[in-house]
Coordinates of C-alpha atoms in Angstrom, one line a residue:
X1 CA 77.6 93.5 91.4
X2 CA 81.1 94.5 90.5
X3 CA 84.3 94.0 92.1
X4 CA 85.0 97.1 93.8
X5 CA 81.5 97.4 95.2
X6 CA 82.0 93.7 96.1
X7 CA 84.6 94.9 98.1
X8 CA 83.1 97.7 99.9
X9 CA 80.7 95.7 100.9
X10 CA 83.2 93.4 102.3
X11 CA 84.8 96.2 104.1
X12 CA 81.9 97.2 105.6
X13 CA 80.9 94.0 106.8
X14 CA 83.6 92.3 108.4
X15 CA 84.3 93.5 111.8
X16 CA 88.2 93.8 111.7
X17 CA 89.3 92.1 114.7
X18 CA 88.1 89.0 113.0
X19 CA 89.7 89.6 109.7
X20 CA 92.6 90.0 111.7
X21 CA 92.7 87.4 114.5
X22 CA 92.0 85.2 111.1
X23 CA 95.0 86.1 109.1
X24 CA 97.3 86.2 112.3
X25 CA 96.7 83.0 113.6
X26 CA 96.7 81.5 110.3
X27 CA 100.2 82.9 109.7
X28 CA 102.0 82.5 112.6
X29 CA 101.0 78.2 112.2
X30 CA 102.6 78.5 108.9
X31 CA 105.5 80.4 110.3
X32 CA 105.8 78.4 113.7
X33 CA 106.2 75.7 112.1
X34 CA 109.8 75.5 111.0
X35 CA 111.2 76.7 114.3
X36 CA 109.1 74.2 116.6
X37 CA 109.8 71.4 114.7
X38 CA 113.9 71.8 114.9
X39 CA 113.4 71.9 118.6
X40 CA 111.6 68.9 118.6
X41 CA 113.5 67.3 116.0
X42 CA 115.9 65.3 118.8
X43 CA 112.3 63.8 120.6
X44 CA 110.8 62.9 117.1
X45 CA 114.2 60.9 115.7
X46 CA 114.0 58.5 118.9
X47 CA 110.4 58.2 118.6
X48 CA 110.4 57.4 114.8
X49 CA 114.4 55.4 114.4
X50 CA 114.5 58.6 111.9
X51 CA 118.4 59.1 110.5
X52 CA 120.1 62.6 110.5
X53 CA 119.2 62.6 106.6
X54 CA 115.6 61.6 107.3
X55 CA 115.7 64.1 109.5
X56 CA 116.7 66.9 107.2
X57 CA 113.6 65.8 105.3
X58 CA 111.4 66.6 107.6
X59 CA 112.4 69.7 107.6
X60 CA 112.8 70.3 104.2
X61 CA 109.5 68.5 102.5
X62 CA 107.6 71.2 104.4
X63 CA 109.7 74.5 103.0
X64 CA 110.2 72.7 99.6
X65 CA 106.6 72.4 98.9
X66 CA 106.0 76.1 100.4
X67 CA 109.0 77.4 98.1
X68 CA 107.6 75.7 95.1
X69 CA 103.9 76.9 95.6
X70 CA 103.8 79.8 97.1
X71 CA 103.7 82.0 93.6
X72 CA 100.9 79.5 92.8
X73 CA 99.3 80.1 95.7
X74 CA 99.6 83.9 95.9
X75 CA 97.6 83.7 93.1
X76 CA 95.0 81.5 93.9
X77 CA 92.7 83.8 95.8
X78 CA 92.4 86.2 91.9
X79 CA 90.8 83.2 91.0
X80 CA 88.2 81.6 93.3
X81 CA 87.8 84.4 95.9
X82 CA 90.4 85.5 98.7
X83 CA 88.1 83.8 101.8
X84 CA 87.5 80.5 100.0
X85 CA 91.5 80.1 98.8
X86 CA 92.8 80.9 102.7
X87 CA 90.3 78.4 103.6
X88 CA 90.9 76.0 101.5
X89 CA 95.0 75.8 102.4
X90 CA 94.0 76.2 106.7
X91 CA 92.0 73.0 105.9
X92 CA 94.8 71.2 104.2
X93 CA 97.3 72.5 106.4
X94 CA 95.0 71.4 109.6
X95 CA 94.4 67.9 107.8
X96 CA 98.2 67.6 107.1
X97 CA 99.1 68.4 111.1
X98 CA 96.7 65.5 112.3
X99 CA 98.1 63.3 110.2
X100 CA 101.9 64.5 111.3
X101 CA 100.4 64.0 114.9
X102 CA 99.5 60.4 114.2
X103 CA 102.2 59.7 112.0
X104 CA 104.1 56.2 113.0
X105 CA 107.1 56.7 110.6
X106 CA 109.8 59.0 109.5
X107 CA 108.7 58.0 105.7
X108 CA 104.8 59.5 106.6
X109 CA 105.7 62.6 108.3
X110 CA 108.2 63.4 105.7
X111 CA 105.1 63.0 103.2
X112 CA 102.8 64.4 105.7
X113 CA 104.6 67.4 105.9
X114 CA 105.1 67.7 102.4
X115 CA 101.1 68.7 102.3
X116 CA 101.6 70.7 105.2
X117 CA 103.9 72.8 102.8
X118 CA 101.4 73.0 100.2
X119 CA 98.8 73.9 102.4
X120 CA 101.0 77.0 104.2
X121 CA 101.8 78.1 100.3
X122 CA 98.3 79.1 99.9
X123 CA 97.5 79.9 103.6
X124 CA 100.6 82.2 104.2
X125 CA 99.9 84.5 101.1
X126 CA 95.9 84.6 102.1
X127 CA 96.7 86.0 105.0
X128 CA 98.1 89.0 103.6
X129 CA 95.5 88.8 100.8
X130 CA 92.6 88.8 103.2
X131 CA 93.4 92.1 105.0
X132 CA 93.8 93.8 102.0
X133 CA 90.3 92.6 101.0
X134 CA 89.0 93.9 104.4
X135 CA 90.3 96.8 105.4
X136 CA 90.0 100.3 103.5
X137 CA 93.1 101.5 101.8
X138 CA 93.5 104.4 104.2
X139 CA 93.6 101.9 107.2
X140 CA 95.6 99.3 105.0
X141 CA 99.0 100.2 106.4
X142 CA 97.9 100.1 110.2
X143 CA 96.6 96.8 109.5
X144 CA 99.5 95.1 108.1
X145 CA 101.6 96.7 111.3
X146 CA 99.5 94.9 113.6
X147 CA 99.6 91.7 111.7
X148 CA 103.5 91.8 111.7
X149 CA 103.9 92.8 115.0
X150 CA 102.0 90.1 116.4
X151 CA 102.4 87.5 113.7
X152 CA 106.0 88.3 115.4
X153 CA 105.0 87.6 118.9
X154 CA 103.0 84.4 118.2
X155 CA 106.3 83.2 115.8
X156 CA 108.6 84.3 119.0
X157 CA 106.0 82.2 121.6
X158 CA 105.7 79.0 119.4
X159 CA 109.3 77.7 120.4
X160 CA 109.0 78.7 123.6
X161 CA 105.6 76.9 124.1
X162 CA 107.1 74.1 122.5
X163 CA 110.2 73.6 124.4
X164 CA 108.1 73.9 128.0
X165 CA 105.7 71.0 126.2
X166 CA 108.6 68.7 125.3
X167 CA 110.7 69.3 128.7
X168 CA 107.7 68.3 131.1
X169 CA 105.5 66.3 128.6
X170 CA 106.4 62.7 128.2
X171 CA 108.4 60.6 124.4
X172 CA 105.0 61.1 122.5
X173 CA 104.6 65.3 123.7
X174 CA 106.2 66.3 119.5
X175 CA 102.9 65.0 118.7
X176 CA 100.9 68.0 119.9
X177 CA 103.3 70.5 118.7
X178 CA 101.0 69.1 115.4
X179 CA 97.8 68.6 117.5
X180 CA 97.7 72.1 119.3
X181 CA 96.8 73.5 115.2
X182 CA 93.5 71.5 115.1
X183 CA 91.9 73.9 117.4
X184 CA 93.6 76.8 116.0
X185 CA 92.7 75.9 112.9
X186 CA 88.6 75.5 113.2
X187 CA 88.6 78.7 114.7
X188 CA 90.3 80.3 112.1
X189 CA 87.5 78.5 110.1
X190 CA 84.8 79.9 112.0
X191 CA 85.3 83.8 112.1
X192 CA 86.1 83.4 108.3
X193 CA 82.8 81.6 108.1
X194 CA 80.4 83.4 110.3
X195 CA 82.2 87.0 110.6
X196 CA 83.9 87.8 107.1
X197 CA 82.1 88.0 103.9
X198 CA 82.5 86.0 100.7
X199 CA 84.7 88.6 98.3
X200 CA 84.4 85.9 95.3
X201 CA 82.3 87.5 92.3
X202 CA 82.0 85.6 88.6
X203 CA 82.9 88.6 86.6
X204 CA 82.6 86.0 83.5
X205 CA 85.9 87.3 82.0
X206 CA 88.4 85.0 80.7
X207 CA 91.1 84.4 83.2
X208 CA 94.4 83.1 82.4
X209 CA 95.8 79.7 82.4
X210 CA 97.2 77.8 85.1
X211 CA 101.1 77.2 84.1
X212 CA 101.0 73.7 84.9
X213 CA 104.5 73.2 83.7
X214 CA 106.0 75.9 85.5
X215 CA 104.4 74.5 88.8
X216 CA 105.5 70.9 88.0
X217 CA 109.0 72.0 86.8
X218 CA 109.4 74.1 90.0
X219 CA 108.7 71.6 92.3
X220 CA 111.3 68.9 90.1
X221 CA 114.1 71.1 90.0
X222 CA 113.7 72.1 93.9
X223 CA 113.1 68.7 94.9
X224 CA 116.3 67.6 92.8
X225 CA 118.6 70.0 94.3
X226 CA 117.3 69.6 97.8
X227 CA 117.8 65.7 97.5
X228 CA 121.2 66.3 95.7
X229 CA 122.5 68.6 98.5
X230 CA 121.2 66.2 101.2
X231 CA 122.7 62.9 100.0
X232 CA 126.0 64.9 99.9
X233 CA 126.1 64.3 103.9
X234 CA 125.7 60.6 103.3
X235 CA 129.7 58.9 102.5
X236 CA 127.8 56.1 99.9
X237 CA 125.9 58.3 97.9
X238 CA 128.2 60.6 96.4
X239 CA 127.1 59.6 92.8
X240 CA 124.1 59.8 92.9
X241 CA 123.7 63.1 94.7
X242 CA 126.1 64.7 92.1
X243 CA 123.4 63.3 89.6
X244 CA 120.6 64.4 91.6
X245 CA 121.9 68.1 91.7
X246 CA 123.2 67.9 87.7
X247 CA 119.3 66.9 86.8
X248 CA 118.0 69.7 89.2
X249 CA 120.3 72.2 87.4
X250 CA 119.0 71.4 84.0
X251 CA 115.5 71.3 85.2
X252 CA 116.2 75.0 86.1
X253 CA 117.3 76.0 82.8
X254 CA 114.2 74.2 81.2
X255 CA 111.6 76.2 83.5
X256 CA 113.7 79.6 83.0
X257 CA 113.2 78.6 78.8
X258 CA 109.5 77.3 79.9
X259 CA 108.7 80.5 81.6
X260 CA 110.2 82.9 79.2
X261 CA 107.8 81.5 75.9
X262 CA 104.9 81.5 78.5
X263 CA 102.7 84.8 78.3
X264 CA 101.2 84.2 82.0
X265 CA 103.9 82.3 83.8
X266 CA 103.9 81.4 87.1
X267 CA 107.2 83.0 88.0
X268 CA 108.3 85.8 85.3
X269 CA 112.1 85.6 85.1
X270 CA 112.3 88.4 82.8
X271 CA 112.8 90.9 85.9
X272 CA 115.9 88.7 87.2
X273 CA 117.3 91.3 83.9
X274 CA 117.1 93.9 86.1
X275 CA 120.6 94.1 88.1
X276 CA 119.1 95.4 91.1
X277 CA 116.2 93.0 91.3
X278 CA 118.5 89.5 90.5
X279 CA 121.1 91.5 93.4
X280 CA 118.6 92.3 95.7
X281 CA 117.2 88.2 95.5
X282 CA 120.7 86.9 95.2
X283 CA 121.1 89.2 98.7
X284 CA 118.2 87.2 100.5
X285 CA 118.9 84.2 99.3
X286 CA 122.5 84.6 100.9
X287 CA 122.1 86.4 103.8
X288 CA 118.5 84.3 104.9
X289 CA 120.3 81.5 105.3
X290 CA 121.8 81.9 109.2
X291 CA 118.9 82.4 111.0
X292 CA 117.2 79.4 109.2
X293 CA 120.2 77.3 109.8
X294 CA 120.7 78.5 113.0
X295 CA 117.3 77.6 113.7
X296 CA 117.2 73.9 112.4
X297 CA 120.6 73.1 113.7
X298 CA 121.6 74.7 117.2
X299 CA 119.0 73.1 119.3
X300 CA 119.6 69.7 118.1
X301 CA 123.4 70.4 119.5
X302 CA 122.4 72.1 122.6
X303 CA 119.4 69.6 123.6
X304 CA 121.5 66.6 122.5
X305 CA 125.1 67.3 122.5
X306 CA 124.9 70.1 126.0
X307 CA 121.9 68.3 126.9
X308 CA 120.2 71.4 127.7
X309 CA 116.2 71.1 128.2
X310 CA 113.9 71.9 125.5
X311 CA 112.7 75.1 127.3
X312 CA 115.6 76.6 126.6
X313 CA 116.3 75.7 123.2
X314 CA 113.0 77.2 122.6
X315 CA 113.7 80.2 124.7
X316 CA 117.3 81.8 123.2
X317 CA 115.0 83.0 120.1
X318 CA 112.8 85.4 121.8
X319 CA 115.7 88.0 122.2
X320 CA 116.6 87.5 118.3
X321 CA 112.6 88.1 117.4
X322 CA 112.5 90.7 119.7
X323 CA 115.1 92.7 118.4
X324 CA 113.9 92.0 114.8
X325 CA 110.2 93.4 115.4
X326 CA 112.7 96.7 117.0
X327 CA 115.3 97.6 114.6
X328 CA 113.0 96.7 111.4
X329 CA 110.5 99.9 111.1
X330 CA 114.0 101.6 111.9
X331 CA 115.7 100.2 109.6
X332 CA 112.9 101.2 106.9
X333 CA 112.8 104.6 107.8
X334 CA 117.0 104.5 107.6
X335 CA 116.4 103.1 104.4
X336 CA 113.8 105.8 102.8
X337 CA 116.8 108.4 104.0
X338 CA 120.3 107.2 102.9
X339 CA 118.9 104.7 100.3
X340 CA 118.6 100.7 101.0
X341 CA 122.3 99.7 100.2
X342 CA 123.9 100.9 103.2
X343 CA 121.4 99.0 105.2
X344 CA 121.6 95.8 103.4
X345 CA 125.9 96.0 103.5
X346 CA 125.4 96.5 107.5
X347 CA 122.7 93.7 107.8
X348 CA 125.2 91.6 105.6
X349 CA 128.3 92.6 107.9
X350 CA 126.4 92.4 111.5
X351 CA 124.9 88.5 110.0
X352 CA 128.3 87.4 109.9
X353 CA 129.6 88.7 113.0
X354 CA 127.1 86.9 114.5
X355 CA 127.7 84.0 112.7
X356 CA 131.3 84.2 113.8
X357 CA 130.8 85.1 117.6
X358 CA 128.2 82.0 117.6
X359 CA 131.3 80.0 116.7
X360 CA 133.4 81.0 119.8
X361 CA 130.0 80.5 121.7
X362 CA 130.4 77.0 120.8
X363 CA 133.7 76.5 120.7
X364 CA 134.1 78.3 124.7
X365 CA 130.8 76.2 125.6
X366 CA 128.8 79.5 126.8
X367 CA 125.2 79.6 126.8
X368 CA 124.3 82.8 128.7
X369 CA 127.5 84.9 127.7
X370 CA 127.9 83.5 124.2
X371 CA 124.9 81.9 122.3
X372 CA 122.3 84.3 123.7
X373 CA 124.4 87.8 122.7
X374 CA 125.1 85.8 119.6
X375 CA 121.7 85.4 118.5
X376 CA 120.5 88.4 120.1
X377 CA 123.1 90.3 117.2
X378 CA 121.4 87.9 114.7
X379 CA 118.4 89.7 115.4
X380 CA 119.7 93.3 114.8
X381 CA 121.4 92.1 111.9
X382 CA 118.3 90.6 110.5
X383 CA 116.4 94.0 111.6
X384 CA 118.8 95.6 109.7
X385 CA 118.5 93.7 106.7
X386 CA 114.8 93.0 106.4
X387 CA 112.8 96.4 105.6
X388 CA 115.2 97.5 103.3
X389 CA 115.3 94.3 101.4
X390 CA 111.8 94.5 100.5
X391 CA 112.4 97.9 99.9
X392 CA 114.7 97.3 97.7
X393 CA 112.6 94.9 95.5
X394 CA 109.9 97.1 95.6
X395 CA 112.3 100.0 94.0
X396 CA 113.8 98.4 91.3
X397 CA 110.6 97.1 89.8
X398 CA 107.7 99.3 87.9
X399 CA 104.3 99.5 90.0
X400 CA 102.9 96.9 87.6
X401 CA 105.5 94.1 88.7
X402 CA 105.3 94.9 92.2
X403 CA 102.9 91.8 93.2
X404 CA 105.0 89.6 90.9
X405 CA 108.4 90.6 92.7
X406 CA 107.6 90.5 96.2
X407 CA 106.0 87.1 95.2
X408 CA 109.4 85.9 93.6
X409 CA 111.5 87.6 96.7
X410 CA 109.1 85.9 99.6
X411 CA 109.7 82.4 97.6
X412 CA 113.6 83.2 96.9
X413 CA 113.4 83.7 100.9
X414 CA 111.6 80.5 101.4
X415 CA 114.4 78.6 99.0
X416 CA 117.2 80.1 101.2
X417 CA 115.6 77.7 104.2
X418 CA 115.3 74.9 102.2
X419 CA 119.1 75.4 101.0
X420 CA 120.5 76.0 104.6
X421 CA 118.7 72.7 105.6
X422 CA 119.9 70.8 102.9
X423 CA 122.8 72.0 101.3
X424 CA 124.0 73.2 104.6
X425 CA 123.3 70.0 106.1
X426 CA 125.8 68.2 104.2
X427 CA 128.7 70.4 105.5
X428 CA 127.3 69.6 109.0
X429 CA 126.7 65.9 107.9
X430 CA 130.7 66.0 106.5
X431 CA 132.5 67.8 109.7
X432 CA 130.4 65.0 112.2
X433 CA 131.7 62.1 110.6
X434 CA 135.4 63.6 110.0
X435 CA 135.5 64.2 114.3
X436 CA 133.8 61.1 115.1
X437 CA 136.8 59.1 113.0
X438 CA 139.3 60.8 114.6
X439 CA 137.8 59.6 118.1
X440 CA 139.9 57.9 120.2
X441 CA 137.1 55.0 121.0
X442 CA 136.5 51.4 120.5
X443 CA 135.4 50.5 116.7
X444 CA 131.8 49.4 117.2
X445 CA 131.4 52.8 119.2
X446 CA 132.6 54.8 116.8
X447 CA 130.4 52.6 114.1
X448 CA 127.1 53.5 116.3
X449 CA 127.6 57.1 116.5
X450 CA 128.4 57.2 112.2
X451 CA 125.2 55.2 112.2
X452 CA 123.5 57.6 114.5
X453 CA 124.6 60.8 112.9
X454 CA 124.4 64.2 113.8
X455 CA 121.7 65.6 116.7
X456 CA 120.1 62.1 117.6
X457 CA 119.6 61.2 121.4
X458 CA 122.4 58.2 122.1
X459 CA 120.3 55.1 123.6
X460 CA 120.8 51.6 125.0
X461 CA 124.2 50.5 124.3
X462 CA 125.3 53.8 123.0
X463 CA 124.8 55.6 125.8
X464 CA 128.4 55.5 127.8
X465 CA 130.9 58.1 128.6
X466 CA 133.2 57.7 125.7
X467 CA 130.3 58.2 122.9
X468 CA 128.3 60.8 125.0
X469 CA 132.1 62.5 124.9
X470 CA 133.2 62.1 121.1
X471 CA 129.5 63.0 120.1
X472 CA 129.5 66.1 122.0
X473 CA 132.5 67.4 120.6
X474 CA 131.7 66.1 116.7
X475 CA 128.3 68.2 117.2
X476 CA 130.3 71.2 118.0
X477 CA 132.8 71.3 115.1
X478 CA 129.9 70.3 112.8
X479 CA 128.9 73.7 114.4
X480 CA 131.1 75.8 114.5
X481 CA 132.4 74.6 110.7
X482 CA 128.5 75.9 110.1
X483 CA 129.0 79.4 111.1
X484 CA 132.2 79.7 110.0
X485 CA 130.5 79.2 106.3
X486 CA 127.4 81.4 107.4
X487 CA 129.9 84.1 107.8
X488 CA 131.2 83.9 104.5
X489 CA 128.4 83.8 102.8
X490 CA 126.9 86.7 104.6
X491 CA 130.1 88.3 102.9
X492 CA 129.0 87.3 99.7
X493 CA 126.0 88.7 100.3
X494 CA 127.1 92.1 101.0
X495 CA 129.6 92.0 98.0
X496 CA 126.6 91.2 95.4
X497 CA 124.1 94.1 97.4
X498 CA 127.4 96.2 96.7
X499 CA 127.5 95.7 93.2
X500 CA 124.4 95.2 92.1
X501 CA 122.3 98.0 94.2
X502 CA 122.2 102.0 93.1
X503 CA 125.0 103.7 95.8
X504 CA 123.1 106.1 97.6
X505 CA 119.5 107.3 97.9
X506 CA 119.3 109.8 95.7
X507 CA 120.4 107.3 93.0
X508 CA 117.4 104.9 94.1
X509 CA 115.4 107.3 93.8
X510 CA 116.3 108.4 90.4
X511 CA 116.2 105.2 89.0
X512 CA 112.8 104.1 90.5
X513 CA 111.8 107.7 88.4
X514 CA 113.1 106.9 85.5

């Protein structure tokens, strides 16, 4: 049997709701993930005595290991069969959240989570992998619409579920925002199992090498810088975080040498050459970072420092995703018309008046009036920015590199979460403990609160007036300082999309001819 009649009978065969409900619940775990976790980072910190550092690496073991595998995993399902590759990283990523549920220290969720990450690297991809397995190339596009859309609904509901969980549910509820995948998870393993066919076939051809050292080197010089940038927030390890980062650097520049003498490496760096494709990832790398900061960072101050309940921490997002699943497919279409430039400098420009009206938010202590519209404009600018970023990778490429640069741009994105969590994190880490000196308190208060660190509940002796105060208004400089360096960066980001992307449509279009 060959491979395209392997595939037919695939199509044919699997009823598409279940190739569908498959790779839609399998995606939004992977993407839920990120968002419920920040809102119950506050719950999980008392639960395990985990620091503000610690903290961070929860957080960031699960994006690092995504970031670092993704291309890997991407790639997986060429080699063993679609089905069997999406199945295997549900399974790890189920086995990963029961351990996170059970975990009885900051030191094995950080780990746990970790495998989590490596589990969503293959899962994520798969999804995408298995509709295009299923579903006829006429009826592709449609497809794909309804995954995004209601991947986009389930992502929007996950917080939202979350926060009602951890405001009525008792210390140990964070444990089922882990548990509640187990049953997702075996069900996604039944329709694969019992409603969509096996599109694996031994064609007995060669197939190319794994680039162990490229995965290996990836993962070093990510971990490096991640670690680097986080001990940066902590005052004694300034040496050895500048170490950490120097190290990670280097690492780079050995797997860009690696990858260049490689004839199948796992990332090809040869199409960073191209000035519109190294712009166009330099862009999302930039301009990705304030909704994932916003989303690790703000409901730690508003559950902790307001003292808002979960619920709502988990419901301000659902405008922003909202308005994101609107203004993308117009954004596209805008794109395909007056070129992707324009669209990108506007998303770049509306990201960092968001960033900056977030700031007054916080600074005039307005939920309704201030952080909601806030986000709400962090949505449109994302909507705007979005569609005609991919775009925009797809167009400076040849048809042949296509797969390869939308693999490098969706793990470029994935790094710009794992940055804004740690690198981020240490101007956050920095503005917290400069406030908290300044207070006008008693010594061993101030001591507890440096101890503490940013976004953990105050308990026991800790918890009195002038602590509550001074920790309060240190979360809300460490804040605002945050969005103030969102906004320029989204700057940046429009500068680079400025110089690096053709100026007008017709331009684009030329060069994607030519």
């Amino acid at each position: 049997m060959t491979q395209s009649s392997s595939v037919a009978s695939t199509q044919a065969n699997s009823p598409r709701f279940f190739v569908l409900a498959s790779a839609i619940l399998a995606s939004a775990m992977g993407f839920i993930d990120g968002s419920i976790v920040a809102i119950a980072l506050p719950q999980m910190r008392v639960a395990l005595d985990a620091s503000f550092v610690e903290a961070q690496w929860i957080a960031s073991s699960y994006v690092l290991m995504l970031s670092a595998l993704i291309m890997l995993g991407g790639s997986l399902g060429d080699r063993i069969g679609v089905r069997r590759a999406f199945s295997f990283g549900v399974v790890i990523f189920v086995i990963a959240s029961l351990a996170c549920a059970v975990a009885q220290t900051s030191e094995q969720l950080i780990l746990f989570r970790a495998l989590k990450g490596i589990g969503a690297a293959v899962m994520i991809p798969g999804s995408m992998s298995l509709i295009a397995v299923n579903v006829p190339r006429a009826e592709r596009g449609a497809a794909m619409g309804i995954w995004i859309a209601a991947s986009s609904i389930t992502t929007a509901c996950g917080p939202l579920l979350g926060g009602l969980l951890l405001t009525y549910g008792d210390n140990s509820a964070w444990r089922w925002i882990f548990a509640i995948n187990l049953p997702l998870g075996a069900a996604v393993l039944v329709m694969l199992y019992t409603k969509v066919r096996d599109d694996h076939v031994e064609t007995g051809e060669p197939k190319a090498p794994v680039d162990w050292a490229g995965i290996v080197l990836s993962v070093a010089s990510l971990g490096l810088l991640a670690g680097g940038l986080t001990a940066l927030g902590e005052s004694d390890a300034g040496g050895l975080a500048v170490a950490m980062i120097c190290a990670g650097l280097v690492l780079v520049a050995v797997t860009v040498v690696v990858q260049l003498k490689l004839r199948h490496p796992i990332i090809p760096v040869q199409l960073f050459a191209n000035r519109a494709f190294a712009g166009a990832n330099l862009f999302t790398l930039l301009a990705w970072m304030p909704i994932a900061a916003v989303v690790f960072f703000l409901p730690m101050v508003l559950i902790v420092g307001w003292q808002l309940p979960p619920s709502y921490a988990g419901a301000m997002f659902l405008p922003m995703s909202a308005l994101i699943a609107i203004f993308s497919p117009l954004a596209g279409r805008m794109a395909d018309r007056v070129g992707t430039l324009p669209m990108l400098v506007s998303g770049g420009v509306v990201l960092g008046l968001s960033s900056l009206a977030l700031a007054a938010a916080v600074f005039y202590q307005q939920f309704w009036l201030g952080i909601l519209p806030s986000l709400a404009l962090l949505g449109v600018g994302m909507g705007l920015a979005a569609s005609p970023m991919s775009t925009a990778i797809m167009n400076s490429v040849d048809d042949s590199q296509v797969g390869s640069a939308s693999g490098i741009n969706n793990m470029v994105a994935r790094m710009a979460n794992l940055f804004a969590i740690a690198g981020l994190g240490a101007l956050v880490a920095y503005v917290y403990a400069l406030i908290v000196r300044a207070g006008s308190v008693p010594e061993i208060v101030r001591d507890g609160l440096l101890e503490t660190g940013f976004g953990e509940r105050l308990t026991g002796g800790l918890y009195v007036e002038p602590a509550v105060r001074l920790q309060k208004v240190a979360m809300d400089h460490a804040m605002i300082a945050l969005c103030l360096a969102l906004a320029v960066l989204c700057v940046i980001a429009s500068l680079i999309a400025w110089a690096s992307l053709p100026k007008s449509g017709k331009e684009e279009r030329e060069a994607e001819a030519g």
